[in-house]
PDB file of C-alpha atoms in Angstrom:
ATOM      1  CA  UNK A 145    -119.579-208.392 -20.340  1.00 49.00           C
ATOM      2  CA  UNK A 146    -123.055-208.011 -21.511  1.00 56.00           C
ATOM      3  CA  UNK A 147    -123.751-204.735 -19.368  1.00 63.00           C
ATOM      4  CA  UNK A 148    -120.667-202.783 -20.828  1.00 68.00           C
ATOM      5  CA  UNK A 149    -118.518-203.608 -17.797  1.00 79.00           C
ATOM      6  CA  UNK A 150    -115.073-205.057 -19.035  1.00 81.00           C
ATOM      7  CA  UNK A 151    -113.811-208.218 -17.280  1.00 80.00           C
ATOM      8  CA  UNK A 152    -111.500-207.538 -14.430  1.00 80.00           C
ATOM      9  CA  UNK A 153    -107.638-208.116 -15.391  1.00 83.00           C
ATOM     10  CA  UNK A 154    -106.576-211.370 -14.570  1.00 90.00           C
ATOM     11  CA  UNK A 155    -104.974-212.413 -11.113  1.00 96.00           C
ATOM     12  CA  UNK A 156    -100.690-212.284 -11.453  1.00 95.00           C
ATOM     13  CA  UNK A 157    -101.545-216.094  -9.803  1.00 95.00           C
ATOM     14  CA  UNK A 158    -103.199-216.853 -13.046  1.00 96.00           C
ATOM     15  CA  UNK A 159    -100.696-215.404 -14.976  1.00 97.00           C
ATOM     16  CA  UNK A 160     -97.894-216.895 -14.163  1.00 96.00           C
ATOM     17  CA  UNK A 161    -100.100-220.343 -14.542  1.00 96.00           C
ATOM     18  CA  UNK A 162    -100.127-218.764 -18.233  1.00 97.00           C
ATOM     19  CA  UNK A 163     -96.884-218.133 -18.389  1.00 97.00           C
ATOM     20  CA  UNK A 164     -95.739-221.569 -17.313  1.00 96.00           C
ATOM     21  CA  UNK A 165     -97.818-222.743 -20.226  1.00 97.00           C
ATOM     22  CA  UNK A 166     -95.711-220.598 -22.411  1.00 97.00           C
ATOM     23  CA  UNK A 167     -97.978-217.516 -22.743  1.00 97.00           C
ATOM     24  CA  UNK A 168     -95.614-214.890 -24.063  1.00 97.00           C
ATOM     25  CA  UNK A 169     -98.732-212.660 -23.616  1.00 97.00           C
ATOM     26  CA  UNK A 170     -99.469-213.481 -19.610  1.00 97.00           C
ATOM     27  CA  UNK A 171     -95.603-212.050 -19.487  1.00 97.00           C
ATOM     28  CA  UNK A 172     -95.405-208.880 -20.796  1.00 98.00           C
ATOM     29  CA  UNK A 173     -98.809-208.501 -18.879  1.00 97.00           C
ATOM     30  CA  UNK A 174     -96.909-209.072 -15.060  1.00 97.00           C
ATOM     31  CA  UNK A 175     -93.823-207.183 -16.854  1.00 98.00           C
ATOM     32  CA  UNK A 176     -96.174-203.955 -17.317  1.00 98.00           C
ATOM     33  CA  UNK A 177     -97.760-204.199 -14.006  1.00 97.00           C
ATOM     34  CA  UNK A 178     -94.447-205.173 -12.368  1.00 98.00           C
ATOM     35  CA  UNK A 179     -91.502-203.500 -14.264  1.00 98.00           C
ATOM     36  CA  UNK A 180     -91.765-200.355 -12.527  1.00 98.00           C
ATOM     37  CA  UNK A 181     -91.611-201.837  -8.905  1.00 98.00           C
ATOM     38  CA  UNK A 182     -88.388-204.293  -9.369  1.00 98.00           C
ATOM     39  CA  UNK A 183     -86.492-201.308 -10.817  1.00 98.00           C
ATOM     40  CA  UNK A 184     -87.425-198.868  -8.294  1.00 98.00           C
ATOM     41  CA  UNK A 185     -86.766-201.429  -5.822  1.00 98.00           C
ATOM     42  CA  UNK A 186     -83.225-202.687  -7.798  1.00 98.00           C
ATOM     43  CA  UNK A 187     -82.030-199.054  -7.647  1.00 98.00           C
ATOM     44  CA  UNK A 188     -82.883-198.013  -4.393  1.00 98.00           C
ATOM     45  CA  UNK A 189     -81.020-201.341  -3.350  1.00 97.00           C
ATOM     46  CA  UNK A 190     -78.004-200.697  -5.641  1.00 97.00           C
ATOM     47  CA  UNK A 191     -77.697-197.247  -6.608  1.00 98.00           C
ATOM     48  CA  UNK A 192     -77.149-198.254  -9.914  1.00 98.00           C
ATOM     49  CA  UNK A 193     -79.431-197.732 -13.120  1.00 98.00           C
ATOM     50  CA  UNK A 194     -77.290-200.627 -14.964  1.00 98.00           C
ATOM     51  CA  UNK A 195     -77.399-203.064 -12.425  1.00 98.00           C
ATOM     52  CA  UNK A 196     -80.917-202.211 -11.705  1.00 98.00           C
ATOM     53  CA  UNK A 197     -81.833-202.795 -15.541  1.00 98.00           C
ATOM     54  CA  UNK A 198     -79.974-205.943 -15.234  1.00 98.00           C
ATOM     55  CA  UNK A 199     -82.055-207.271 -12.211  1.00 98.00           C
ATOM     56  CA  UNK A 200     -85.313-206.370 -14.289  1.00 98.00           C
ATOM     57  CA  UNK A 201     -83.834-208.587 -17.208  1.00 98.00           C
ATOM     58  CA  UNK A 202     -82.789-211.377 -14.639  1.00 98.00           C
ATOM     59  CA  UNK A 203     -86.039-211.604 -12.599  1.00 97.00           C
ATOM     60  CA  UNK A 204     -88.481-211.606 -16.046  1.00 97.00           C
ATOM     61  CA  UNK A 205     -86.203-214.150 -17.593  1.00 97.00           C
ATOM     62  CA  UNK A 206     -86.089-216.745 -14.097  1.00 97.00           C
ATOM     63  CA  UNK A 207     -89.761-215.994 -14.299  1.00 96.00           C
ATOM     64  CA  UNK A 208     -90.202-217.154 -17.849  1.00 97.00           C
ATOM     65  CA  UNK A 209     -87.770-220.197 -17.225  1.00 96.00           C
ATOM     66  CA  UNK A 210     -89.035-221.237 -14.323  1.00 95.00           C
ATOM     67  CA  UNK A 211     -92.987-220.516 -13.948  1.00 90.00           C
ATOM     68  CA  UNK A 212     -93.655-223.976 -13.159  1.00 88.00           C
TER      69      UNK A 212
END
């Protein structure tokens, strides 16, 4: 922006539009903002850092398969 102000960060809506498109980019973007939430959530659910890891993996990769 012309008055110093940076853009705001794209919506996770738009985003996942990207990703669907194939934007490798638009996922590691929701993977930062999101990452931490899935694997909190994983292992509070499971009790296990392992499977918790694995649920990370599993819900960025349906993502990325299935954005559409």
């Amino acid at each position: 922006m012309a008055d110093g102000r940076s853009a705001p960060p794209p919506a996770d809506a738009a985003l996942v539009a990207a990703v669907a498109a194939g934007s490798e980019d638009a996922l590691a973007e929701l993977y930062d903002r999101h990452v931490g939430a899935i694997h909190a959530t994983a292992y509070r659910i499971t009790g296990d850092r392992q499977v918790a890891e694995d649920v990370v993996q599993e819900v960025f990769l349906a993502l990325w398969n299935r954005a559409e």
